Short mmCIF file of C-alpha atoms in Angstrom, two decimals:
data_model
loop_
_atom_site.label_atom_id
_atom_site.label_comp_id
_atom_site.label_asym_id
_atom_site.label_seq_id
_atom_site.Cartn_x
_atom_site.Cartn_y
_atom_site.Cartn_z
CA UNK T 1 49.06 112.83 96.80
CA UNK T 2 51.18 116.04 98.28
CA UNK T 3 51.53 113.27 101.39
CA UNK T 4 52.64 110.83 98.73
CA UNK T 5 55.50 113.22 97.21
CA UNK T 6 56.49 114.10 100.45
CA UNK T 7 57.00 110.25 101.86
CA UNK T 8 59.22 109.85 98.14
CA UNK T 9 60.96 112.76 98.58
CA UNK T 10 62.17 111.77 101.68
CA UNK T 11 63.18 107.93 100.45
CA UNK T 12 65.24 109.68 97.57
CA UNK T 13 66.96 112.09 100.48
CA UNK T 14 68.15 109.27 102.48
CA UNK T 15 68.78 106.79 98.75
CA UNK T 16 70.94 109.71 96.97
CA UNK T 17 72.67 110.51 100.41
CA UNK T 18 73.73 107.15 101.17
CA UNK T 19 72.02 106.93 104.92
CA UNK T 20 70.07 103.74 105.86
CA UNK T 21 68.55 102.38 108.38
CA UNK T 22 71.77 100.21 108.98
CA UNK T 23 74.05 102.82 109.10
CA UNK T 24 75.72 103.17 112.31
CA UNK T 25 78.25 106.39 114.19
CA UNK T 26 81.85 105.56 114.89
CA UNK T 27 84.55 107.08 116.31
CA UNK T 28 87.65 106.18 115.28
CA UNK T 29 90.69 107.60 117.16
CA UNK T 30 94.21 107.44 115.91
CA UNK T 31 96.84 109.05 118.17
CA UNK T 32 100.09 108.09 116.85
CA UNK T 33 101.45 109.77 114.23
CA UNK T 34 103.00 106.95 112.16
CA UNK T 35 101.81 107.57 108.00
CA UNK T 36 102.31 103.84 107.60
CA UNK T 37 100.16 103.12 111.05
CA UNK T 38 97.86 105.28 109.82
CA UNK T 39 97.29 103.93 106.10
CA UNK T 40 96.26 101.04 107.71
CA UNK T 41 93.49 102.78 109.68
CA UNK T 42 92.05 104.57 106.71
CA UNK T 43 92.02 101.70 104.63
CA UNK T 44 89.39 100.79 107.68
CA UNK T 45 87.62 103.76 107.87
CA UNK T 46 87.27 104.37 104.45
CA UNK T 47 85.62 101.00 104.02
CA UNK T 48 83.17 101.88 106.73
CA UNK T 49 82.13 105.20 105.24
CA UNK T 50 81.50 103.73 102.07
CA UNK T 51 79.45 101.39 103.10
CA UNK T 52 76.92 103.85 104.77
CA UNK T 53 78.41 104.74 108.11
CA UNK T 54 79.09 107.56 109.66
CA UNK T 55 83.07 108.18 110.68
CA UNK T 56 83.96 110.65 112.98
CA UNK T 57 88.10 110.65 113.14
CA UNK T 58 91.05 111.77 115.29
CA UNK T 59 94.00 111.83 113.56
CA UNK T 60 97.26 113.29 112.77
CA UNK T 61 96.44 112.73 109.22
CA UNK T 62 93.46 114.41 107.51
CA UNK T 63 92.36 112.70 104.19
CA UNK T 64 92.35 114.99 101.44
CA UNK T 65 89.47 113.88 99.49
CA UNK T 66 87.50 112.11 102.13
CA UNK T 67 84.16 109.52 100.82
CA UNK T 68 80.70 110.88 101.56
CA UNK T 69 79.83 109.88 106.09
CA UNK T 70 83.62 110.15 106.48
CA UNK T 71 85.10 113.69 108.62
CA UNK T 72 88.38 113.87 110.22
CA UNK T 73 86.81 116.17 113.82
CA UNK T 74 89.91 116.47 115.09
CA UNK T 75 93.49 116.98 113.11
CA UNK T 76 95.95 116.03 115.64
CA UNK T 77 98.90 117.14 113.26
CA UNK T 78 101.66 119.33 114.36
CA UNK T 79 100.68 118.08 118.60
CA UNK T 80 103.55 115.66 118.58
CA UNK T 81 107.19 115.77 116.73
CA UNK T 82 106.56 114.06 113.46
CA UNK T 83 108.02 110.49 112.69
CA UNK T 84 107.71 110.87 109.14
CA UNK T 85 111.00 111.33 107.05
CA UNK T 86 112.68 112.21 110.46
CA UNK T 87 114.73 109.09 111.24
CA UNK T 88 118.29 108.71 110.58
CA UNK T 89 119.99 105.07 109.93
CA UNK T 90 121.30 105.66 113.44
CA UNK T 91 118.20 106.13 115.21
CA UNK T 92 116.72 103.59 113.50
CA UNK T 93 119.50 101.35 114.47
CA UNK T 94 119.40 102.13 118.05
CA UNK T 95 115.66 101.46 118.13
CA UNK T 96 116.91 97.42 117.99
CA UNK T 97 118.12 98.07 121.57
CA UNK T 98 115.65 98.28 123.52
CA UNK T 99 112.58 98.01 121.22
CA UNK T 100 109.51 97.57 123.54
CA UNK T 101 110.69 99.94 126.28
CA UNK T 102 111.48 102.35 123.72
CA UNK T 103 108.08 101.98 121.73
CA UNK T 104 106.13 102.20 125.06
CA UNK T 105 107.04 105.43 126.38
CA UNK T 106 107.81 107.40 123.30
CA UNK T 107 104.09 105.81 121.41
CA UNK T 108 102.93 104.92 123.72
CA UNK T 109 103.10 106.60 127.50
CA UNK T 110 103.49 109.80 125.79
CA UNK T 111 100.58 109.47 123.32
CA UNK T 112 97.99 109.18 126.27
CA UNK T 113 98.99 113.02 127.15
CA UNK T 114 96.81 114.03 124.04
CA UNK T 115 93.61 113.04 125.40
CA UNK T 116 94.13 116.29 127.44
CA UNK T 117 94.16 118.72 124.43
CA UNK T 118 91.50 121.27 124.49
CA UNK T 119 89.69 119.44 121.15
CA UNK T 120 89.66 116.13 122.57
CA UNK T 121 87.96 117.74 126.28
CA UNK T 122 85.49 118.88 124.33
CA UNK T 123 84.93 115.44 122.42
CA UNK T 124 85.14 113.35 125.50
CA UNK T 125 82.61 115.76 127.61
CA UNK T 126 80.00 116.67 125.27
CA UNK T 127 80.11 113.71 122.63
CA UNK T 128 77.48 113.98 119.67
CA UNK T 129 73.83 112.79 121.07
CA UNK T 130 71.93 113.05 117.39
CA UNK T 131 72.91 110.31 116.99
CA UNK T 132 75.19 109.15 119.75
CA UNK T 133 78.38 106.72 119.18
CA UNK T 134 77.68 102.90 118.60
CA UNK T 135 81.92 102.10 118.48
CA UNK T 136 84.91 102.89 119.33
CA UNK T 137 88.05 102.31 117.09
CA UNK T 138 91.25 102.43 118.03
CA UNK T 139 95.36 100.92 117.74
CA UNK T 140 96.08 98.33 119.33
CA UNK T 141 100.04 99.23 120.01
CA UNK T 142 101.08 100.44 123.17
CA UNK T 143 98.88 103.79 123.60
CA UNK T 144 96.22 101.12 125.53
CA UNK T 145 95.01 104.13 127.19
CA UNK T 146 92.64 105.36 124.14
CA UNK T 147 90.57 101.79 124.89
CA UNK T 148 89.41 103.36 128.04
CA UNK T 149 87.59 106.22 125.98
CA UNK T 150 85.03 102.90 124.97
CA UNK T 151 84.54 102.70 128.72
CA UNK T 152 83.68 106.40 129.07
CA UNK T 153 81.40 106.56 125.96
CA UNK T 154 79.63 103.43 127.36
CA UNK T 155 80.00 101.43 123.57
CA UNK T 156 81.65 98.80 122.38
CA UNK T 157 85.55 99.05 121.29
CA UNK T 158 87.48 97.33 117.99
CA UNK T 159 91.18 97.51 118.00
CA UNK T 160 93.27 97.45 115.28
CA UNK T 161 96.91 95.90 115.14
CA UNK T 162 98.85 97.16 112.32
CA UNK T 163 101.74 94.82 113.21
CA UNK T 164 101.22 91.17 113.54
CA UNK T 165 100.19 90.48 116.37
CA UNK T 166 101.80 91.56 120.20
CA UNK T 167 101.84 89.54 123.11
CA UNK T 168 100.50 91.64 125.17
CA UNK T 169 97.79 92.41 122.96
CA UNK T 170 97.10 88.90 123.00
CA UNK T 171 97.08 88.46 126.35
CA UNK T 172 93.94 90.99 126.37
CA UNK T 173 92.34 89.77 123.82
CA UNK T 174 92.73 85.51 124.77
CA UNK T 175 94.33 85.35 121.85
CA UNK T 176 97.00 82.34 122.33
CA UNK T 177 100.83 83.41 121.85
CA UNK T 178 101.83 79.83 120.79
CA UNK T 179 105.05 80.09 121.64
CA UNK T 180 105.75 76.64 120.44
CA UNK T 181 105.93 77.61 116.95
CA UNK T 182 105.34 81.25 116.38
CA UNK T 183 108.15 83.59 117.28
CA UNK T 184 108.31 86.73 119.11
CA UNK T 185 107.34 89.75 116.36
CA UNK T 186 109.19 92.23 118.39
CA UNK T 187 112.49 90.60 120.10
CA UNK T 188 112.86 87.85 117.88
CA UNK T 189 114.97 87.61 113.76
CA UNK T 190 113.83 84.20 113.37
CA UNK T 191 110.88 82.78 111.07
CA UNK T 192 111.01 79.47 112.52
CA UNK T 193 110.43 77.97 116.17
CA UNK T 194 111.78 74.21 115.74
CA UNK T 195 114.39 73.27 117.97
CA UNK T 196 113.93 73.30 121.76
CA UNK T 197 116.33 76.05 121.94
CA UNK T 198 114.20 78.21 119.87
CA UNK T 199 111.63 77.23 121.54
CA UNK T 200 112.92 78.07 125.31
CA UNK T 201 114.47 81.24 124.12
CA UNK T 202 110.75 82.28 122.05
CA UNK T 203 109.03 81.35 125.58
CA UNK T 204 112.01 83.77 127.31
CA UNK T 205 111.46 86.44 125.25
CA UNK T 206 107.64 86.75 125.44
CA UNK T 207 107.75 86.91 129.10
CA UNK T 208 110.44 89.29 128.89
CA UNK T 209 108.86 91.64 126.42
CA UNK T 210 105.13 91.07 128.56
CA UNK T 211 107.28 91.89 131.50
CA UNK T 212 108.69 95.63 130.26
CA UNK T 213 105.23 96.23 128.50
CA UNK T 214 103.35 95.87 131.71
CA UNK T 215 106.29 97.52 134.15
CA UNK T 216 106.30 100.30 131.23
CA UNK T 217 102.54 101.05 130.99
CA UNK T 218 100.50 100.00 133.93
CA UNK T 219 100.85 102.64 136.13
CA UNK T 220 101.33 105.88 133.65
CA UNK T 221 98.66 104.78 131.27
CA UNK T 222 95.88 103.92 134.37
CA UNK T 223 97.04 107.46 135.67
CA UNK T 224 96.40 109.08 132.58
CA UNK T 225 92.55 108.02 132.35
CA UNK T 226 91.85 108.73 135.22
CA UNK T 227 93.37 112.37 134.44
CA UNK T 228 91.51 112.51 131.31
CA UNK T 229 88.21 110.09 131.49
CA UNK T 230 87.03 109.33 134.80
CA UNK T 231 88.81 109.23 137.84
CA UNK T 232 87.35 106.12 138.90
CA UNK T 233 88.15 103.93 136.01
CA UNK T 234 89.45 100.29 136.37
CA UNK T 235 93.40 100.14 135.67
CA UNK T 236 94.72 99.84 132.28
CA UNK T 237 95.16 95.92 132.54
CA UNK T 238 91.10 95.47 133.16
CA UNK T 239 90.56 98.13 130.52
CA UNK T 240 92.36 96.32 127.87
CA UNK T 241 90.25 93.21 128.51
CA UNK T 242 86.58 95.24 127.69
CA UNK T 243 88.38 95.21 123.91
CA UNK T 244 85.62 93.06 121.38
CA UNK T 245 87.46 92.18 118.73
CA UNK T 246 90.91 92.79 117.07
CA UNK T 247 91.39 93.65 113.23
CA UNK T 248 95.18 92.12 112.78
CA UNK T 249 97.32 93.27 109.48
CA UNK T 250 98.17 89.85 108.91
CA UNK T 251 96.90 86.50 106.27
CA UNK T 252 98.00 83.20 107.01
CA UNK T 253 99.88 83.04 103.29
CA UNK T 254 102.12 85.30 104.75
CA UNK T 255 101.90 85.02 108.44
CA UNK T 256 102.01 81.28 108.54
CA UNK T 257 98.96 79.13 110.34
CA UNK T 258 98.70 80.18 113.66
CA UNK T 259 95.96 79.37 116.68
CA UNK T 260 93.17 82.32 116.83
CA UNK T 261 90.18 83.60 119.13
CA UNK T 262 87.10 83.89 117.16
CA UNK T 263 87.81 87.49 118.40
CA UNK T 264 90.96 87.67 116.17
CA UNK T 265 90.50 88.76 112.63
CA UNK T 266 92.23 88.76 109.90
CA UNK T 267 92.19 91.84 107.31
CA UNK T 268 96.09 92.41 106.06
CA UNK T 269 95.77 93.84 102.57
CA UNK T 270 93.10 96.32 103.77
CA UNK T 271 95.11 99.34 102.84
CA UNK T 272 95.87 98.00 99.29
CA UNK T 273 92.08 97.20 98.67
CA UNK T 274 90.72 100.45 99.79
CA UNK T 275 93.46 102.53 97.99
CA UNK T 276 91.95 104.19 94.84
CA UNK T 277 94.96 106.30 94.11
CA UNK T 278 95.96 106.33 90.33
CA UNK T 279 99.50 107.44 89.54
CA UNK T 280 99.90 111.44 88.98
CA UNK T 281 100.59 112.68 85.41
CA UNK T 282 104.54 112.83 85.64
CA UNK T 283 104.63 109.58 87.22
CA UNK T 284 102.60 108.16 84.76
CA UNK T 285 104.59 109.37 81.88
CA UNK T 286 107.91 108.41 83.86
CA UNK T 287 106.70 104.45 84.74
CA UNK T 288 104.86 103.99 81.30
CA UNK T 289 107.87 105.03 79.38
CA UNK T 290 110.52 103.15 81.47
CA UNK T 291 110.31 99.80 78.37
CA UNK T 292 112.91 98.67 80.35
CA UNK T 293 111.79 98.55 83.77
CA UNK T 294 111.59 99.90 86.99
CA UNK T 295 113.45 98.97 90.30
CA UNK T 296 111.88 101.33 93.29
CA UNK T 297 114.20 102.22 95.72
CA UNK T 298 112.75 103.16 99.30
CA UNK T 299 113.23 103.08 103.18
CA UNK T 300 109.43 103.70 104.24
CA UNK T 301 108.12 106.63 105.39
CA UNK T 302 110.38 107.29 108.43
CA UNK T 303 113.85 106.54 107.79
CA UNK T 304 115.83 108.56 105.46
CA UNK T 305 118.27 107.05 102.79
CA UNK T 306 119.93 109.89 102.43
CA UNK T 307 121.14 109.40 105.85
CA UNK T 308 123.12 106.05 105.23
CA UNK T 309 126.81 106.51 105.12
CA UNK T 310 128.68 107.92 102.04
CA UNK T 311 130.22 104.76 101.60
CA UNK T 312 127.16 102.96 101.64
CA UNK T 313 125.60 105.35 99.08
CA UNK T 314 128.05 105.34 96.91
CA UNK T 315 127.75 101.36 96.61
CA UNK T 316 124.38 101.75 95.63
CA UNK T 317 125.66 104.30 92.71
CA UNK T 318 127.94 102.00 91.61
CA UNK T 319 125.19 99.02 91.45
CA UNK T 320 122.77 100.90 89.92
CA UNK T 321 124.60 102.41 86.97
CA UNK T 322 125.17 98.66 86.03
CA UNK T 323 122.04 97.67 85.58
CA UNK T 324 121.36 100.36 82.92
CA UNK T 325 118.87 101.46 80.88
CA UNK T 326 116.90 99.89 83.48
CA UNK T 327 116.01 102.95 86.02
CA UNK T 328 115.95 103.34 89.36
CA UNK T 329 113.07 105.59 91.85
CA UNK T 330 114.56 106.22 94.28
CA UNK T 331 112.61 108.32 97.42
CA UNK T 332 114.75 110.69 98.56
CA UNK T 333 113.59 113.67 100.94
CA UNK T 334 116.38 115.94 101.09
CA UNK T 335 118.59 115.71 97.69
CA UNK T 336 121.34 117.92 98.74
CA UNK T 337 122.68 115.23 101.33
CA UNK T 338 123.36 112.82 98.67
CA UNK T 339 127.03 112.41 97.58
CA UNK T 340 127.82 113.66 93.98
CA UNK T 341 128.18 111.25 91.47
CA UNK T 342 124.09 110.02 91.22
CA UNK T 343 123.73 108.07 87.77
CA UNK T 344 121.70 109.09 85.16
CA UNK T 345 119.45 106.05 85.16
CA UNK T 346 118.81 107.44 89.16
CA UNK T 347 115.48 109.74 89.64
CA UNK T 348 114.99 111.18 93.14
CA UNK T 349 111.88 112.31 94.38
CA UNK T 350 110.95 113.35 98.30
CA UNK T 351 106.99 111.92 97.46
CA UNK T 352 106.24 108.89 95.49
CA UNK T 353 103.30 106.89 95.30
CA UNK T 354 103.94 103.77 96.16
CA UNK T 355 100.59 101.55 96.01
CA UNK T 356 100.22 102.62 92.41
CA UNK T 357 104.23 102.04 91.55
CA UNK T 358 103.98 99.01 92.87
CA UNK T 359 100.97 98.48 90.82
CA UNK T 360 102.52 99.48 87.53
CA UNK T 361 103.17 96.57 85.23
CA UNK T 362 107.01 98.21 84.55
CA UNK T 363 107.98 98.08 88.21
CA UNK T 364 110.29 94.90 88.22
CA UNK T 365 112.31 95.35 91.67
CA UNK T 366 111.16 96.87 95.18
CA UNK T 367 114.18 97.76 97.20
CA UNK T 368 112.51 98.04 100.63
CA UNK T 369 113.42 98.11 104.64
CA UNK T 370 110.41 95.21 104.54
CA UNK T 371 108.39 97.12 106.65
CA UNK T 372 105.00 95.33 107.32
CA UNK T 373 102.96 97.69 105.14
CA UNK T 374 105.31 97.83 102.53
CA UNK T 375 105.73 94.00 102.75
CA UNK T 376 102.11 93.36 102.00
CA UNK T 377 102.05 96.09 99.03
CA UNK T 378 104.69 93.87 97.32
CA UNK T 379 103.03 91.03 97.92
CA UNK T 380 99.39 92.01 96.90
CA UNK T 381 100.37 92.96 93.58
CA UNK T 382 103.10 90.41 92.80
CA UNK T 383 106.19 92.39 92.99
CA UNK T 384 109.38 90.51 93.67
CA UNK T 385 112.17 92.59 96.45
CA UNK T 386 115.15 93.06 97.88
CA UNK T 387 115.01 93.73 101.53
CA UNK T 388 117.33 96.06 104.11
CA UNK T 389 116.02 95.52 107.49
CA UNK T 390 116.43 97.95 110.09
CA UNK T 391 114.45 97.15 113.67
CA UNK T 392 111.42 95.87 114.62
CA UNK T 393 109.59 93.55 112.71
CA UNK T 394 111.14 94.07 109.83
CA UNK T 395 114.09 91.27 109.68
CA UNK T 396 110.68 88.73 109.98
CA UNK T 397 108.75 90.16 107.39
CA UNK T 398 111.47 90.33 104.87
CA UNK T 399 113.05 86.69 106.00
CA UNK T 400 109.06 85.26 105.05
CA UNK T 401 109.58 86.48 102.19
CA UNK T 402 112.75 84.95 101.29
CA UNK T 403 111.42 82.11 102.14
CA UNK T 404 108.95 81.93 99.92
CA UNK T 405 110.97 82.64 97.21
CA UNK T 406 110.12 86.10 96.04
CA UNK T 407 112.79 88.30 97.70
CA UNK T 408 116.92 88.70 98.75
CA UNK T 409 117.63 89.93 102.41
CA UNK T 410 120.63 92.51 102.92
CA UNK T 411 122.65 94.05 105.38
CA UNK T 412 123.44 97.49 104.62
CA UNK T 413 126.50 97.35 107.38
CA UNK T 414 128.32 94.77 104.76
CA UNK T 415 127.02 95.72 101.88
CA UNK T 416 128.98 95.79 99.00
CA UNK T 417 129.37 96.57 94.97
CA UNK T 418 130.14 93.02 94.20
CA UNK T 419 127.13 91.34 96.29
CA UNK T 420 124.58 94.60 95.70
CA UNK T 421 124.69 93.26 91.79
CA UNK T 422 125.12 89.81 91.79
CA UNK T 423 121.52 90.98 94.04
CA UNK T 424 119.60 92.73 91.67
CA UNK T 425 120.97 90.85 88.53
CA UNK T 426 119.31 87.65 90.06
CA UNK T 427 115.97 89.43 91.08
CA UNK T 428 115.95 91.03 88.11
CA UNK T 429 116.85 88.72 85.38
CA UNK T 430 115.88 84.99 87.22
CA UNK T 431 112.56 84.46 86.68
CA UNK T 432 111.98 82.39 89.43
CA UNK T 433 111.43 85.45 91.97
CA UNK T 434 108.69 86.64 89.62
CA UNK T 435 107.18 83.67 89.15
CA UNK T 436 107.26 83.23 93.20
CA UNK T 437 105.58 86.80 93.58
CA UNK T 438 102.82 86.16 91.58
CA UNK T 439 101.85 82.92 93.08
CA UNK T 440 102.23 84.34 96.58
CA UNK T 441 100.25 87.52 95.31
CA UNK T 442 97.19 84.78 94.09
CA UNK T 443 97.27 83.14 97.48
CA UNK T 444 97.63 86.83 99.28
CA UNK T 445 94.71 87.68 97.24
CA UNK T 446 91.94 84.36 97.12
CA UNK T 447 89.19 84.83 100.25
CA UNK T 448 85.97 84.17 100.98
CA UNK T 449 85.11 87.65 100.90
CA UNK T 450 86.71 90.60 100.45
CA UNK T 451 88.58 92.20 103.07
CA UNK T 452 86.54 95.32 103.58
CA UNK T 453 83.48 93.27 103.57
CA UNK T 454 85.39 91.42 106.31
CA UNK T 455 85.22 94.73 108.08
CA UNK T 456 82.51 95.75 107.56
CA UNK T 457 80.85 92.49 108.76
CA UNK T 458 82.46 92.09 111.75
CA UNK T 459 82.10 96.06 112.77
CA UNK T 460 78.13 95.68 112.55
CA UNK T 461 78.14 92.07 114.03
CA UNK T 462 80.05 93.32 117.16
CA UNK T 463 77.17 96.35 117.09
CA UNK T 464 74.60 93.92 116.79
CA UNK T 465 75.42 91.86 119.88
CA UNK T 466 77.35 93.97 121.99
CA UNK T 467 81.11 93.51 122.86
CA UNK T 468 81.39 90.06 124.93
CA UNK T 469 79.51 87.59 122.00
CA UNK T 470 83.35 87.09 120.98
CA UNK T 471 85.13 87.12 124.19
CA UNK T 472 87.21 83.94 125.31
CA UNK T 473 87.47 82.37 128.50
CA UNK T 474 90.94 82.65 128.77
CA UNK T 475 91.37 86.29 129.23
CA UNK T 476 89.81 85.87 132.73
CA UNK T 477 92.98 82.86 133.63
CA UNK T 478 96.52 83.92 134.46
CA UNK T 479 99.06 83.16 132.14
CA UNK T 480 100.35 79.73 133.58
CA UNK T 481 96.65 78.41 133.88
CA UNK T 482 96.52 79.56 130.53
CA UNK T 483 98.88 76.96 129.52
CA UNK T 484 98.08 74.10 131.86
CA UNK T 485 101.61 74.68 134.00
CA UNK T 486 99.22 73.88 137.54
CA UNK T 487 97.82 70.83 135.56
CA UNK T 488 100.78 69.67 134.51
CA UNK T 489 102.53 70.23 137.64
CA UNK T 490 99.52 68.54 139.60
CA UNK T 491 99.76 65.34 137.44
CA UNK T 492 103.52 65.40 137.88
CA UNK T 493 103.04 65.84 141.46
CA UNK T 494 100.87 63.14 141.30
CA UNK T 495 103.07 60.79 139.07
CA UNK T 496 105.97 61.29 141.26
CA UNK T 497 104.02 60.31 144.39
CA UNK T 498 102.93 57.32 142.80
CA UNK T 499 105.94 56.40 142.07
CA UNK T 500 107.50 57.50 145.43
CA UNK T 501 104.91 54.95 146.77
CA UNK T 502 105.74 52.21 144.75
CA UNK T 503 109.28 52.52 145.23
CA UNK T 504 108.52 52.79 148.94
CA UNK T 505 106.81 49.58 148.38
CA UNK T 506 109.15 47.58 146.79
CA UNK T 507 111.74 48.80 149.56
CA UNK T 508 109.18 47.50 152.20
CA UNK T 509 108.43 44.54 150.43
CA UNK T 510 112.44 43.56 149.84
CA UNK T 511 113.47 44.72 153.51
CA UNK T 512 111.06 42.01 154.68
CA UNK T 513 111.83 39.56 151.84
CA UNK T 514 115.57 39.94 153.32
CA UNK T 515 114.57 39.35 156.84
CA UNK T 516 112.65 36.62 156.27
CA UNK T 517 115.27 35.35 154.24
CA UNK T 518 118.24 35.84 156.89
CA UNK T 519 115.96 34.79 159.99
CA UNK T 520 115.52 31.53 157.79
CA UNK T 521 119.24 30.95 157.37
CA UNK T 522 120.07 31.60 161.25
CA UNK T 523 117.13 28.96 162.31
CA UNK T 524 118.93 26.42 159.86
CA UNK T 525 121.99 26.95 160.89
CA UNK T 526 121.26 27.05 164.82
CA UNK T 527 119.62 23.33 164.02
CA UNK T 528 123.03 22.07 162.34
CA UNK T 529 124.99 22.86 165.01
CA UNK T 530 122.55 21.20 167.51
CA UNK T 531 122.99 17.77 165.43
CA UNK T 532 126.48 17.73 165.80
#
């Protein structure tokens, strides 16, 4: 009887604590201190914890109310200069000049040095054994050195791309870049590759960005791995190719249909689906009382609206005043830097819960920089937009939404009161924008599984079957082999040889015919002379 009660008690203990035989232990390391990137990471880690896995997180952002089984074991906050609310409009615009080189240095090579801090070294040299880790999850952006932790711990590695596919991440995964119809994310502002010149320019840009990435990160990140992880670890290019699977922040209804290897899994929208935050009471009251509607304006978690030129800010003031009684909710970190004259229908705050605001029925328009996560949040919730892209993939994101009929794109450098007023009135009062947004929202949400279920399945799949089951043979080929340039070159050479042989044969035959003709005519002439 006592044995039976003990058995039942043990079963109840495991059920209550959410610890089952299928739960794995996962290490999640996110060294980049971008709030927007971290939002997607949290979407993945929270869904894994909610599915019963033990998730140990290394991050700059400690979760305030983590789910059971989720623990921030190393808080990196303060180890780097914050990028949150710290970009002036001038610096953001500067990123357009050399985006690959900039992110490789500041958000790549420098991040590798965080592996050397005492807390990280303690974890790497004495990882837990009770139980040990089954999997490493980290970002694939430009700090690829963290993939080496999987090599050190001898566990499979899953990476997360918070953007659409980067060309060098594609190469490491064996995922096709599809240059014939998919624009390069960082160096191109076009959303369609349709002409020969588009394809030519796209190919040049892809190879340019890859060259810059490889030359900027190769030596530095290999040395960092050998210094902080293992002196005998292979070089960074080989380590990249050990990745078992990559979760990509995309979905075909937004980003377009693309060729993908089995190891490239779309999970765009995971952070929205997993967000369970509700509006604080003051924001809830504000939104509920705004019966005429709310326009929400922010340039994301990095760029400060108040650093826009004074003339531009006054242009926003004038246009916002014209749409009263519609309210404008604007994210401003330092209100003192705004010029005087803020209209009475404009409310500012240094922090705004973005997803719950976009989820509210009274939100009629989202004015945004067009960052991928912001674009996805508006798309997911069916909110029409006006985009002011500044750098990186923002131009592509906004143009994709314009093409879908749910957004207008504007350049803050050439903004006028008249053009902004016209754009505001168009999106607010032309029903086609909201109808398009609702239609695209339905397309984006309509999937065979919930995004969290997709994440959980593939994580468990990789742990069960190992890192090589989804690996593409393309990773063992050079780029020119993947593009079949050697095959086409050989076929071209064969064609030229055959054509050359045919031409030479024809010339030989024609020469022989001509010689025979000349010889025959010569004999006939001699015979005629002799008869005379």
